[in-house]
Short mmCIF file of C-alpha atoms in Angstrom, two decimals:
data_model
loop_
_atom_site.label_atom_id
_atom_site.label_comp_id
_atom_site.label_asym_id
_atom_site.label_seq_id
_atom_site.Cartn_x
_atom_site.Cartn_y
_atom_site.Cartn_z
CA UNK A 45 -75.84 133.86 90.77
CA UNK A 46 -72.60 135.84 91.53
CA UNK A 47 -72.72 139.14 90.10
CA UNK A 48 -70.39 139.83 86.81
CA UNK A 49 -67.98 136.95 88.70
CA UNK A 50 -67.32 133.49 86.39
CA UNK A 51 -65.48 130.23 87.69
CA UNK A 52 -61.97 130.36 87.07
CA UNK A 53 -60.07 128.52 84.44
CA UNK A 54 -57.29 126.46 85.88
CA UNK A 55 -55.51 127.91 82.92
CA UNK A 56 -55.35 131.16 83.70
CA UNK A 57 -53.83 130.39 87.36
CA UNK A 58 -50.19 130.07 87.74
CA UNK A 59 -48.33 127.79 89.50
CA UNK A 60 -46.00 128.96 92.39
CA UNK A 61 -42.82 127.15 92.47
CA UNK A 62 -42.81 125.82 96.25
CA UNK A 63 -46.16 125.34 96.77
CA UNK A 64 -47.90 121.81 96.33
CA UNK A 65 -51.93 121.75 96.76
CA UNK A 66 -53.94 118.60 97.35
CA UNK A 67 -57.68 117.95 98.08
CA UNK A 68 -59.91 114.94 99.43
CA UNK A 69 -63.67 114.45 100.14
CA UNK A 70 -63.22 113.98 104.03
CA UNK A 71 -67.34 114.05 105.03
CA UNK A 72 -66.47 117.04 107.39
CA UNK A 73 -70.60 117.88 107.41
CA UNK A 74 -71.79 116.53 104.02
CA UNK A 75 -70.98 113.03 101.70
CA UNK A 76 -69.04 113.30 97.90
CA UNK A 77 -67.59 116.96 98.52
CA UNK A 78 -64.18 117.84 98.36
CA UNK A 79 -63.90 119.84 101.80
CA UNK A 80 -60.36 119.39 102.82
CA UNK A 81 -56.97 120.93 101.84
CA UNK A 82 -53.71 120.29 102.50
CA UNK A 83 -50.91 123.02 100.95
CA UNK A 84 -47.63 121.68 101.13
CA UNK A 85 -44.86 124.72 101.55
CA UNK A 86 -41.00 124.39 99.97
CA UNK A 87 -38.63 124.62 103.33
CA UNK A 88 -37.60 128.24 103.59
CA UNK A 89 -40.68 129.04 102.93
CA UNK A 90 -41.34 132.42 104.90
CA UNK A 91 -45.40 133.24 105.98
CA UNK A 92 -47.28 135.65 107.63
CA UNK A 93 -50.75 136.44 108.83
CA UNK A 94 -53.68 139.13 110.00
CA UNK A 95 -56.74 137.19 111.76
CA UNK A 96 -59.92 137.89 112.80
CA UNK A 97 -60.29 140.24 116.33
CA UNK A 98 -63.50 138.42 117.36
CA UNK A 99 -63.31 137.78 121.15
CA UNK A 100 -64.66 134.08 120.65
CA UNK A 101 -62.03 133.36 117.62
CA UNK A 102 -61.67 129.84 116.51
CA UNK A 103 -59.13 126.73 118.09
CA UNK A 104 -57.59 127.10 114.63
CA UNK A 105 -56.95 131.03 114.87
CA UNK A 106 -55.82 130.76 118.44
CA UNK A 107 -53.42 127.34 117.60
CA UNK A 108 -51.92 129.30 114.03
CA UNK A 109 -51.07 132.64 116.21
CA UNK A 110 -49.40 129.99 119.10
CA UNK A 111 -47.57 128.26 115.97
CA UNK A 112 -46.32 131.14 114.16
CA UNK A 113 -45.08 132.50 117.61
CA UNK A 114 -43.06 129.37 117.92
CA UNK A 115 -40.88 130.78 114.96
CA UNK A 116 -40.22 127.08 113.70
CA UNK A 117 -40.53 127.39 110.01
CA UNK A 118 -44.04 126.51 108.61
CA UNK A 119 -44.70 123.00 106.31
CA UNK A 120 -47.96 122.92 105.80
CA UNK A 121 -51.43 124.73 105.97
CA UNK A 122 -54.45 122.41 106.94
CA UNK A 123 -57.77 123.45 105.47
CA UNK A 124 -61.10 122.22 106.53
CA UNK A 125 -64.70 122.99 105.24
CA UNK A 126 -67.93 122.42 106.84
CA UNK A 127 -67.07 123.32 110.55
CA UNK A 128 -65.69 126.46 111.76
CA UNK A 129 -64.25 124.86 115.11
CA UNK A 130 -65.40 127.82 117.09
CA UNK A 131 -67.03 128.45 120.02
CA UNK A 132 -66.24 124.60 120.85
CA UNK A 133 -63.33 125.52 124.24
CA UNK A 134 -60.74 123.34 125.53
CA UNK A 135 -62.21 120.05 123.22
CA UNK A 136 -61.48 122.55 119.77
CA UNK A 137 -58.23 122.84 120.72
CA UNK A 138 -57.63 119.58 121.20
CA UNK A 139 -59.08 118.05 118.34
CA UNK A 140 -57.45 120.87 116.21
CA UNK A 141 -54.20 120.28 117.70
CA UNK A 142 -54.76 116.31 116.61
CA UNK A 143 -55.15 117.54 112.77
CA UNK A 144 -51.86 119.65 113.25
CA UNK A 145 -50.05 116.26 114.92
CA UNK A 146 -50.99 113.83 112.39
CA UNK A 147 -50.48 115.74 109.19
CA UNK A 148 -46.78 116.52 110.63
CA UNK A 149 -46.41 112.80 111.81
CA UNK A 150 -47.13 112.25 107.88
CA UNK A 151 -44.77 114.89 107.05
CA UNK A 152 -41.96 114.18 109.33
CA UNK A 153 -41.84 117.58 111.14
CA UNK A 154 -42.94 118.98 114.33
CA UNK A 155 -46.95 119.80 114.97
CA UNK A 156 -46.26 123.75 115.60
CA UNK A 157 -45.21 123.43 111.53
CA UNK A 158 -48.47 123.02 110.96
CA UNK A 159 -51.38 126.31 110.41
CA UNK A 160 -54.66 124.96 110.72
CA UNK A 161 -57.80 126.82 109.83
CA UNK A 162 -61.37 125.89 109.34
CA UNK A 163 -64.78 127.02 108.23
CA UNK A 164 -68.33 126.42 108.45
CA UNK A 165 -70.91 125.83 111.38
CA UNK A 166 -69.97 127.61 114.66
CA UNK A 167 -70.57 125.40 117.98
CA UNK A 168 -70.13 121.73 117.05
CA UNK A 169 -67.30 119.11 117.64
CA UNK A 170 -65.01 118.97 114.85
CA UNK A 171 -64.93 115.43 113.53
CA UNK A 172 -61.64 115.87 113.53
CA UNK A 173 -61.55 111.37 112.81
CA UNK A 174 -62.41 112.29 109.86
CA UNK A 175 -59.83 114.53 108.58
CA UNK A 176 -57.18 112.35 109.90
CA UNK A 177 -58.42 109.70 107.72
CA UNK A 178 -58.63 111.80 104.76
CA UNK A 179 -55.00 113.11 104.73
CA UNK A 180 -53.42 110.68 102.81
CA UNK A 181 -56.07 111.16 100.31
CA UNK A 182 -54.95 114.74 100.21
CA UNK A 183 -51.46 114.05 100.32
CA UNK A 184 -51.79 112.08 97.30
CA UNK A 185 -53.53 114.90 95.63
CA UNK A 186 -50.83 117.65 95.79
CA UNK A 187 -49.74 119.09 92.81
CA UNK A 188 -48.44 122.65 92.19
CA UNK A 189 -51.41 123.40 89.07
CA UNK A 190 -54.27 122.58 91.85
CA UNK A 191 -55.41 126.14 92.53
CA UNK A 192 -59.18 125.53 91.22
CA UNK A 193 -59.54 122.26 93.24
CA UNK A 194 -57.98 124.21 96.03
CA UNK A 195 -60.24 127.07 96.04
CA UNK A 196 -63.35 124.92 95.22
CA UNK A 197 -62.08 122.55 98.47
CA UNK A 198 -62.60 125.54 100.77
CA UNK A 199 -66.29 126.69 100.16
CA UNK A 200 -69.19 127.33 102.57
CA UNK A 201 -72.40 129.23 101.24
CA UNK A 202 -70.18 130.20 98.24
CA UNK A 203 -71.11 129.46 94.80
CA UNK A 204 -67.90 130.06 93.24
CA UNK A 205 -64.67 129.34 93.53
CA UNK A 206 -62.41 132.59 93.89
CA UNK A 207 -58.99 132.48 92.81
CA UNK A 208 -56.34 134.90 91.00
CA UNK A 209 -53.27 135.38 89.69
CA UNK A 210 -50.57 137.66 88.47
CA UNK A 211 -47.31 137.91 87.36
CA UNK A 212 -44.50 140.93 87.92
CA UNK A 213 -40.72 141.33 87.21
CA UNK A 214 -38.69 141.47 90.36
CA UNK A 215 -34.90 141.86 89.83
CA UNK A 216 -35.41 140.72 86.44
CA UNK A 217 -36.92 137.70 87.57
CA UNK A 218 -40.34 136.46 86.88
CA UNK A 219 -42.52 136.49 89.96
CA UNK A 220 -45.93 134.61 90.04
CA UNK A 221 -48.62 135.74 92.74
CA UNK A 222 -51.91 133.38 93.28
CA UNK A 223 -54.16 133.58 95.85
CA UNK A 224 -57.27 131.84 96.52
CA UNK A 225 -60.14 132.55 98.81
CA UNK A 226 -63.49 131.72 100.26
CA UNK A 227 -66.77 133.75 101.92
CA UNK A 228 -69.74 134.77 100.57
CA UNK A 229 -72.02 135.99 104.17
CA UNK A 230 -70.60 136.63 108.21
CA UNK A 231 -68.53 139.10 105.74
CA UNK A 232 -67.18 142.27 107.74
CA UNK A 233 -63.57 141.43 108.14
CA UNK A 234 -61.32 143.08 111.26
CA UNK A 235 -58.21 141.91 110.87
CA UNK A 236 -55.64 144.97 110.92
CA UNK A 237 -65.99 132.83 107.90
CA UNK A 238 -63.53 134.55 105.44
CA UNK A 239 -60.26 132.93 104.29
CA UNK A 240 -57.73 134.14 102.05
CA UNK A 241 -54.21 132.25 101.03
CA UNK A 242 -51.76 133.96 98.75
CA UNK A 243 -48.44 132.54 97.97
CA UNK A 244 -45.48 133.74 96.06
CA UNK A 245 -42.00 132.92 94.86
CA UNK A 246 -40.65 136.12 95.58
CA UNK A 247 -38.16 136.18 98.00
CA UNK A 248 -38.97 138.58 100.91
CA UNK A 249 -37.65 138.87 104.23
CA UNK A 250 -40.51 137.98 107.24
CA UNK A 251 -40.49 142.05 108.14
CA UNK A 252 -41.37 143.06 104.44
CA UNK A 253 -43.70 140.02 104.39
CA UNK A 254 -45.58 141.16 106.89
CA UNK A 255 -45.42 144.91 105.83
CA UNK A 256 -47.28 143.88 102.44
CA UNK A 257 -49.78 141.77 103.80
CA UNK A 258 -50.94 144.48 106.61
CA UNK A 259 -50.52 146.76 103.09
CA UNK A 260 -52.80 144.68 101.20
CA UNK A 261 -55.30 143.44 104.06
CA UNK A 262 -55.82 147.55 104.54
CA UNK A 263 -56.86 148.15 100.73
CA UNK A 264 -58.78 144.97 100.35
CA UNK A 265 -60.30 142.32 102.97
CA UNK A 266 -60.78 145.44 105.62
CA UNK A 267 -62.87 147.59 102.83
CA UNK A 268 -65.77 145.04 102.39
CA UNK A 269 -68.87 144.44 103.48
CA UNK A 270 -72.20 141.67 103.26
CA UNK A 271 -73.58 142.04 106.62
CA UNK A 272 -71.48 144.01 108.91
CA UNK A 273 -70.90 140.37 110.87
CA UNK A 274 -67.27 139.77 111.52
CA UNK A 275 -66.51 135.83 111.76
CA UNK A 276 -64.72 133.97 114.25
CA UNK A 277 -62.40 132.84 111.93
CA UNK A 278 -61.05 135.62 109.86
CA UNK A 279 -57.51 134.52 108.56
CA UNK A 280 -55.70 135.88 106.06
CA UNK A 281 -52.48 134.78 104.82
CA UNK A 282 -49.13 135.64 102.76
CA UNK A 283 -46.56 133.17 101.72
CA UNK A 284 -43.47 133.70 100.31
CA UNK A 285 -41.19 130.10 99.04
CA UNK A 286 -37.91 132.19 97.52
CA UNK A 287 -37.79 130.22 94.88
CA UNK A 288 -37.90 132.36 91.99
CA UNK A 289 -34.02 133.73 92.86
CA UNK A 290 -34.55 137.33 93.19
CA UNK A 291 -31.98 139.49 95.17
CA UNK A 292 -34.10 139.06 99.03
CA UNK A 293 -36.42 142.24 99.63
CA UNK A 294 -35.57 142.80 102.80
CA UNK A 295 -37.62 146.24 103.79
CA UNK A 296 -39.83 149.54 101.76
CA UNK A 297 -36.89 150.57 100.58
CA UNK A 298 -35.76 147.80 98.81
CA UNK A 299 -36.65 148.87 94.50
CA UNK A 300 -38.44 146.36 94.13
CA UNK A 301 -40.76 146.48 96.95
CA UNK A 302 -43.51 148.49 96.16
CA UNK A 303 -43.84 146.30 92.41
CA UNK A 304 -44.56 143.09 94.58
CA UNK A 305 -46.53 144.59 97.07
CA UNK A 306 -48.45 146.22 94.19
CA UNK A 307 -49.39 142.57 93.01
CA UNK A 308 -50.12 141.04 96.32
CA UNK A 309 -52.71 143.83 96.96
CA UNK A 310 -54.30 143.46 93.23
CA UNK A 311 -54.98 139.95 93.90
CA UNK A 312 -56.32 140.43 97.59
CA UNK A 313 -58.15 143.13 96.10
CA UNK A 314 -59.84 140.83 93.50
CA UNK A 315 -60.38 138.17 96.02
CA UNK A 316 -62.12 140.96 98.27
CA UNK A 317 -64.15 142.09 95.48
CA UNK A 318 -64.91 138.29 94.16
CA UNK A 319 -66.46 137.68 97.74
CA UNK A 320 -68.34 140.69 97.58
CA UNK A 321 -69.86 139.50 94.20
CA UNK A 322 -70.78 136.05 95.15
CA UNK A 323 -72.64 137.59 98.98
CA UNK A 324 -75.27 135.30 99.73
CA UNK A 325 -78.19 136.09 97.58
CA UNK A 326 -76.48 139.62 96.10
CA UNK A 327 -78.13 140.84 92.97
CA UNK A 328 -75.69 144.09 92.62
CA UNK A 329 -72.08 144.69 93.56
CA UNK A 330 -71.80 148.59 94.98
CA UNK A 331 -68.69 150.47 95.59
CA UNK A 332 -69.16 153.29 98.39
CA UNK A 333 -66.53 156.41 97.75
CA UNK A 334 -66.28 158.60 100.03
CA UNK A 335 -63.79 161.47 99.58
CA UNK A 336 -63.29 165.40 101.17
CA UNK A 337 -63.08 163.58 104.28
CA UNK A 338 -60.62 165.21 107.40
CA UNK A 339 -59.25 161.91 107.72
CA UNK A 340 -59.39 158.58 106.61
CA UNK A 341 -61.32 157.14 109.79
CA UNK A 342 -64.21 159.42 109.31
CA UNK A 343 -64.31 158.44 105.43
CA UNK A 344 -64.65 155.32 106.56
CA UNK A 345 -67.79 155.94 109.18
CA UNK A 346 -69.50 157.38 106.33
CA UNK A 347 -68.69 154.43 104.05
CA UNK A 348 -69.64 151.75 106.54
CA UNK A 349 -73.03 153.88 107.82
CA UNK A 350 -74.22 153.50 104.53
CA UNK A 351 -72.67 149.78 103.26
CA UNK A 352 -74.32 148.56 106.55
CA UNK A 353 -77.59 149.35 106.68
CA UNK A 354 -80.42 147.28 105.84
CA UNK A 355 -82.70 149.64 104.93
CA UNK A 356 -79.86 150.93 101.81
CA UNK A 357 -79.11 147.66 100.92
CA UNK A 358 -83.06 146.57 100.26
CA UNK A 359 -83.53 149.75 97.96
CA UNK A 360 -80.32 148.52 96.13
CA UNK A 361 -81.71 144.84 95.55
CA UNK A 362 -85.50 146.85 94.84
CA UNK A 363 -83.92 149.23 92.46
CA UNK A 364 -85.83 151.96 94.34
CA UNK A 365 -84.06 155.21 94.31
CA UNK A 366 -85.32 155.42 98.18
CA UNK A 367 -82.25 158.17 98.34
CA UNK A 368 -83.12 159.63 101.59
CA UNK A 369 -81.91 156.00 102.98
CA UNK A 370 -78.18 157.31 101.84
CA UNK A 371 -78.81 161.18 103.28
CA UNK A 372 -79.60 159.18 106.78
CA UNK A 373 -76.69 156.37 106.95
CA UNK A 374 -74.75 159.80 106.27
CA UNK A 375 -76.33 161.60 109.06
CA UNK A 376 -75.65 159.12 111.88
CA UNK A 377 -72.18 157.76 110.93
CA UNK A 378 -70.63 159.74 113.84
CA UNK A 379 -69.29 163.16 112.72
CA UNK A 380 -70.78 165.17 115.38
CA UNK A 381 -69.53 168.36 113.28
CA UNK A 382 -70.43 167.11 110.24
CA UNK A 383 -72.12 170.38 107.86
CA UNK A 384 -74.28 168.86 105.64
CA UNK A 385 -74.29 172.10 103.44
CA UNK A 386 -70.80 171.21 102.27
CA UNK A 387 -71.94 167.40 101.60
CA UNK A 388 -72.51 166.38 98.06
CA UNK A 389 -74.05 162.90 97.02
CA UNK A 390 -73.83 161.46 93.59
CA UNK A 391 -75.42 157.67 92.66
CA UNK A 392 -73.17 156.77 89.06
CA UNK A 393 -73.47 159.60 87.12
CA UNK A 394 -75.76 161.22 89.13
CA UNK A 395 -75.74 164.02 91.50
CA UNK A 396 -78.41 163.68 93.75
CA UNK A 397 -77.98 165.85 97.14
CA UNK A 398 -75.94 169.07 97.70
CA UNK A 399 -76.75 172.13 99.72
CA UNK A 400 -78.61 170.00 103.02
CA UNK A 401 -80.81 168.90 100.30
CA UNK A 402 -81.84 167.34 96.84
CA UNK A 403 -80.13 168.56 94.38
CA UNK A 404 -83.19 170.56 91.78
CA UNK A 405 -81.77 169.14 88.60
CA UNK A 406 -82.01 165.63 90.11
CA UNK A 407 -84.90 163.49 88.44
CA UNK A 408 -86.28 160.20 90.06
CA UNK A 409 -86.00 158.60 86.55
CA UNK A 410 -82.23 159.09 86.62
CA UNK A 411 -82.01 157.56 90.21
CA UNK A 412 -83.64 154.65 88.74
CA UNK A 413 -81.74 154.17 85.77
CA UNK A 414 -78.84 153.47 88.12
CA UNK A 415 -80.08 151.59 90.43
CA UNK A 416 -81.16 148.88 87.90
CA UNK A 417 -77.38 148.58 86.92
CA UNK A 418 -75.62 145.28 88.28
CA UNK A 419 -72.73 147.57 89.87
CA UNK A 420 -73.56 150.28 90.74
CA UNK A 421 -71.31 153.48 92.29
CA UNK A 422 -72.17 155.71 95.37
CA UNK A 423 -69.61 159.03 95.56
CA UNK A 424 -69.76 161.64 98.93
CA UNK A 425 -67.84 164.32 99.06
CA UNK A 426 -67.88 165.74 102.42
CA UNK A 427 -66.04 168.77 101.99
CA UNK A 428 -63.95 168.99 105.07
CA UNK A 429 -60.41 167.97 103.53
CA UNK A 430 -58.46 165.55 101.29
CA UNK A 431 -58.87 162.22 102.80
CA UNK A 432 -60.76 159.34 101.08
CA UNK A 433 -61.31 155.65 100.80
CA UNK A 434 -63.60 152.70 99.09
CA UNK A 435 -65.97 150.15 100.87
CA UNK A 436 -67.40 147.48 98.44
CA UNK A 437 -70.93 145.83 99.42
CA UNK A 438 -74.10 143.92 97.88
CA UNK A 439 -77.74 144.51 98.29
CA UNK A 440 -79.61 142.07 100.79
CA UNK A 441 -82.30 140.26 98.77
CA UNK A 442 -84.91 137.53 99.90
CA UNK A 443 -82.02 134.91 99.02
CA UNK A 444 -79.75 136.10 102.03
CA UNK A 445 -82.42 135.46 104.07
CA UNK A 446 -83.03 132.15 102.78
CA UNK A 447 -79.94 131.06 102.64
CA UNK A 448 -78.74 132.02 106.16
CA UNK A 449 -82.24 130.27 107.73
CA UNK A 450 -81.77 126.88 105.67
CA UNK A 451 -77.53 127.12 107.02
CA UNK A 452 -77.37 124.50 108.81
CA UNK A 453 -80.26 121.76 106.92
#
């Protein structure tokens, strides 16, 4: 079970004028489950994207960079579940580039208008047959209040669907942002199998577009963690249709900027934090602050050291205040001056370490008491300046194990 994360309620997800979602149950790896997506994009439409930087990146990844180069305006994005389409060389491209052809034969626009992107197994053919038959279905099936199918359509190992939404004044215009997206393990994004779409009606020029999502890719898909694996097909990305009539922000210093780009981050931020949650086989959702740092890179060593290792993230799912785990990921993150007289360690409410050492008010029973909570929070201050930042992670139980040696039966 996810931790403190429910299902969404189409309800509280709001439509984005411009944007048309449809699903269909295509067979991409198993029978009865909706695993396709097509969303449908108003012409004007303006979208960006930050994708994965592993060296054997998807056909999809590879054909949406070659596609967005192309500068023709974008129609559609083409979802699939069930295979990732990696790994598989000049016969991925080709069937990917098939998908991208027939869904813009079906849309009466040219194939580089299309952004493919799939998910699932590494290493086997993409059936892509099967797609192609089940685009009509989809096509049928678009609707703008289809968010929950949508999300629900793009699922691997995940056991919920992840979507958000919020709404700001722009101009004096109401602005809707929803975003939707999908991972639960291969979870260590490095992006300046996780997927995240948001879309809004703002209109924002492609430089400002792109300025927000690098913004809110920084604060929220790049500061998480399940297993320190990143995936081969990493995508994440920002749509924006116009169509809610504000005056065009065109760059930062536009007044209205830094309200939108405050709501695109909060809802990559919950997305980030939602796939955190639902990690395969997580029991406890941990944040990992690290502050007092000289810069923001080294924060982020220390972060990682300790949201990375296995032997921290089995005391988390034990409960075992095995504290010395923390002390160590601290140790070897890679400050080679680091003066571990200055460092301070707390666990909640707790101070633990300070002085090279354990701190002589700490008490094992307090340790404990935190480490039974569901979320649980784990501060350093390094004393060396004024730099900081967050990593969210999970624990690694018996489940993630399970899960990831049953993937593919």
């Amino acid at each position: 079970m996810p931790v403190n994360l429910a299902s969404p309620r189409p309800e509280d997800l709001l439509p984005v004028k411009g944007v048309m979602l449809g699903v269909a149950e295509a067979g991409v790896r198993k029978a009865h489950r909706r695993d396709l997506l097509v969303m449908r994009i108003a012409e004007g439409t303006r979208v960006a994207g930050v994708f994965t930087q592993n060296r054997y990146c998807a056909a999809p990844v590879i054909l949406c960079k070659e596609h967005l180069a192309s500068k023709l305006p974008v129609r559609a994005l083409l979802v699939n579940t069930g295979n990732a389409n990696a790994g598989t060389g000049a016969d991925g491209l080709a069937r990917a580039r098939l998908a991208c052809a027939e869904l813009a034969a079906a849309l009466g626009c040219d194939a580089r208008q299309i952004l493919p992107f799939s998910t699932g197994v590494i290493m086997e053919p993409l059936p892509v047959e099967r797609i192609v038959a089940a685009l009509p279905r989809a096509l049928a099936d678009c609707r703008a209040d289809n968010w929950v199918g949508a999300a629900s359509a793009i699922m691997t190992t995940d056991t919920v669907p992840k979507a958000c939404s919020r709404r700001v004044s722009i101009g004096g215009k109401p602005v809707t942002v929803t975003g939707i997206a999908k991972g639960a393990g291969m979870i260590h994004p490095d992006m300046a199998t996780l997927l995240g779409f948001v879309a809004t009606d703002a209109a924002v020029s492609q430089a400002a577009l792109q300025k927000m999502l690098a913004q809110a890719s920084a604060r929220s898909f790049n500061r998480i963690t399940v297993d320190g694996d990143t995936s081969t097909n990493d995508s994440f990305m920002l749509m924006a249709s116009g169509a809610a009539g504000n005056q065009e922000i065109a760059d930062e210093r536009h007044a209205d900027y830094s309200a939108l780009a405050e709501a695109v981050t909060a809802v990559a931020v919950w997305l980030a934090q939602a796939i955190i949650r639902d990690g395969e086989g997580a029991t406890k959702f941990i944040s990992v602050q690290v502050e007092g740092g000289k810069s923001e890179q080294e924060c982020s060593k220390v972060a990682y050291a300790i949201a990375h290792s296995p032997l921290v993230k089995t005391a988390f799912f034990a409960s075992d205040p095995n504290l010395g785990r923390l002390l160590c990921a601290i140790g070897y993150a890679g400050i080679p001056d680091l003066d571990v007289d200055g460092v301070r360690l707390h666990l909640g409410d707790v101070l633990v370490a300070r002085d090279g050492g354990i701190d002589p008010a700490y008490r094992e029973a307090d340790g404990k008491r935190v480490m039974q909570q569901s979320e649980i929070t784990v501060r350093v201050e390094l004393g060396r300046g004024s730099a900081q930042t967050t990593v969210w992670t999970c624990d690694l139980s018996h489940d993630y194990v399970s899960i990831n040696a049953d993937y593919r039966s």
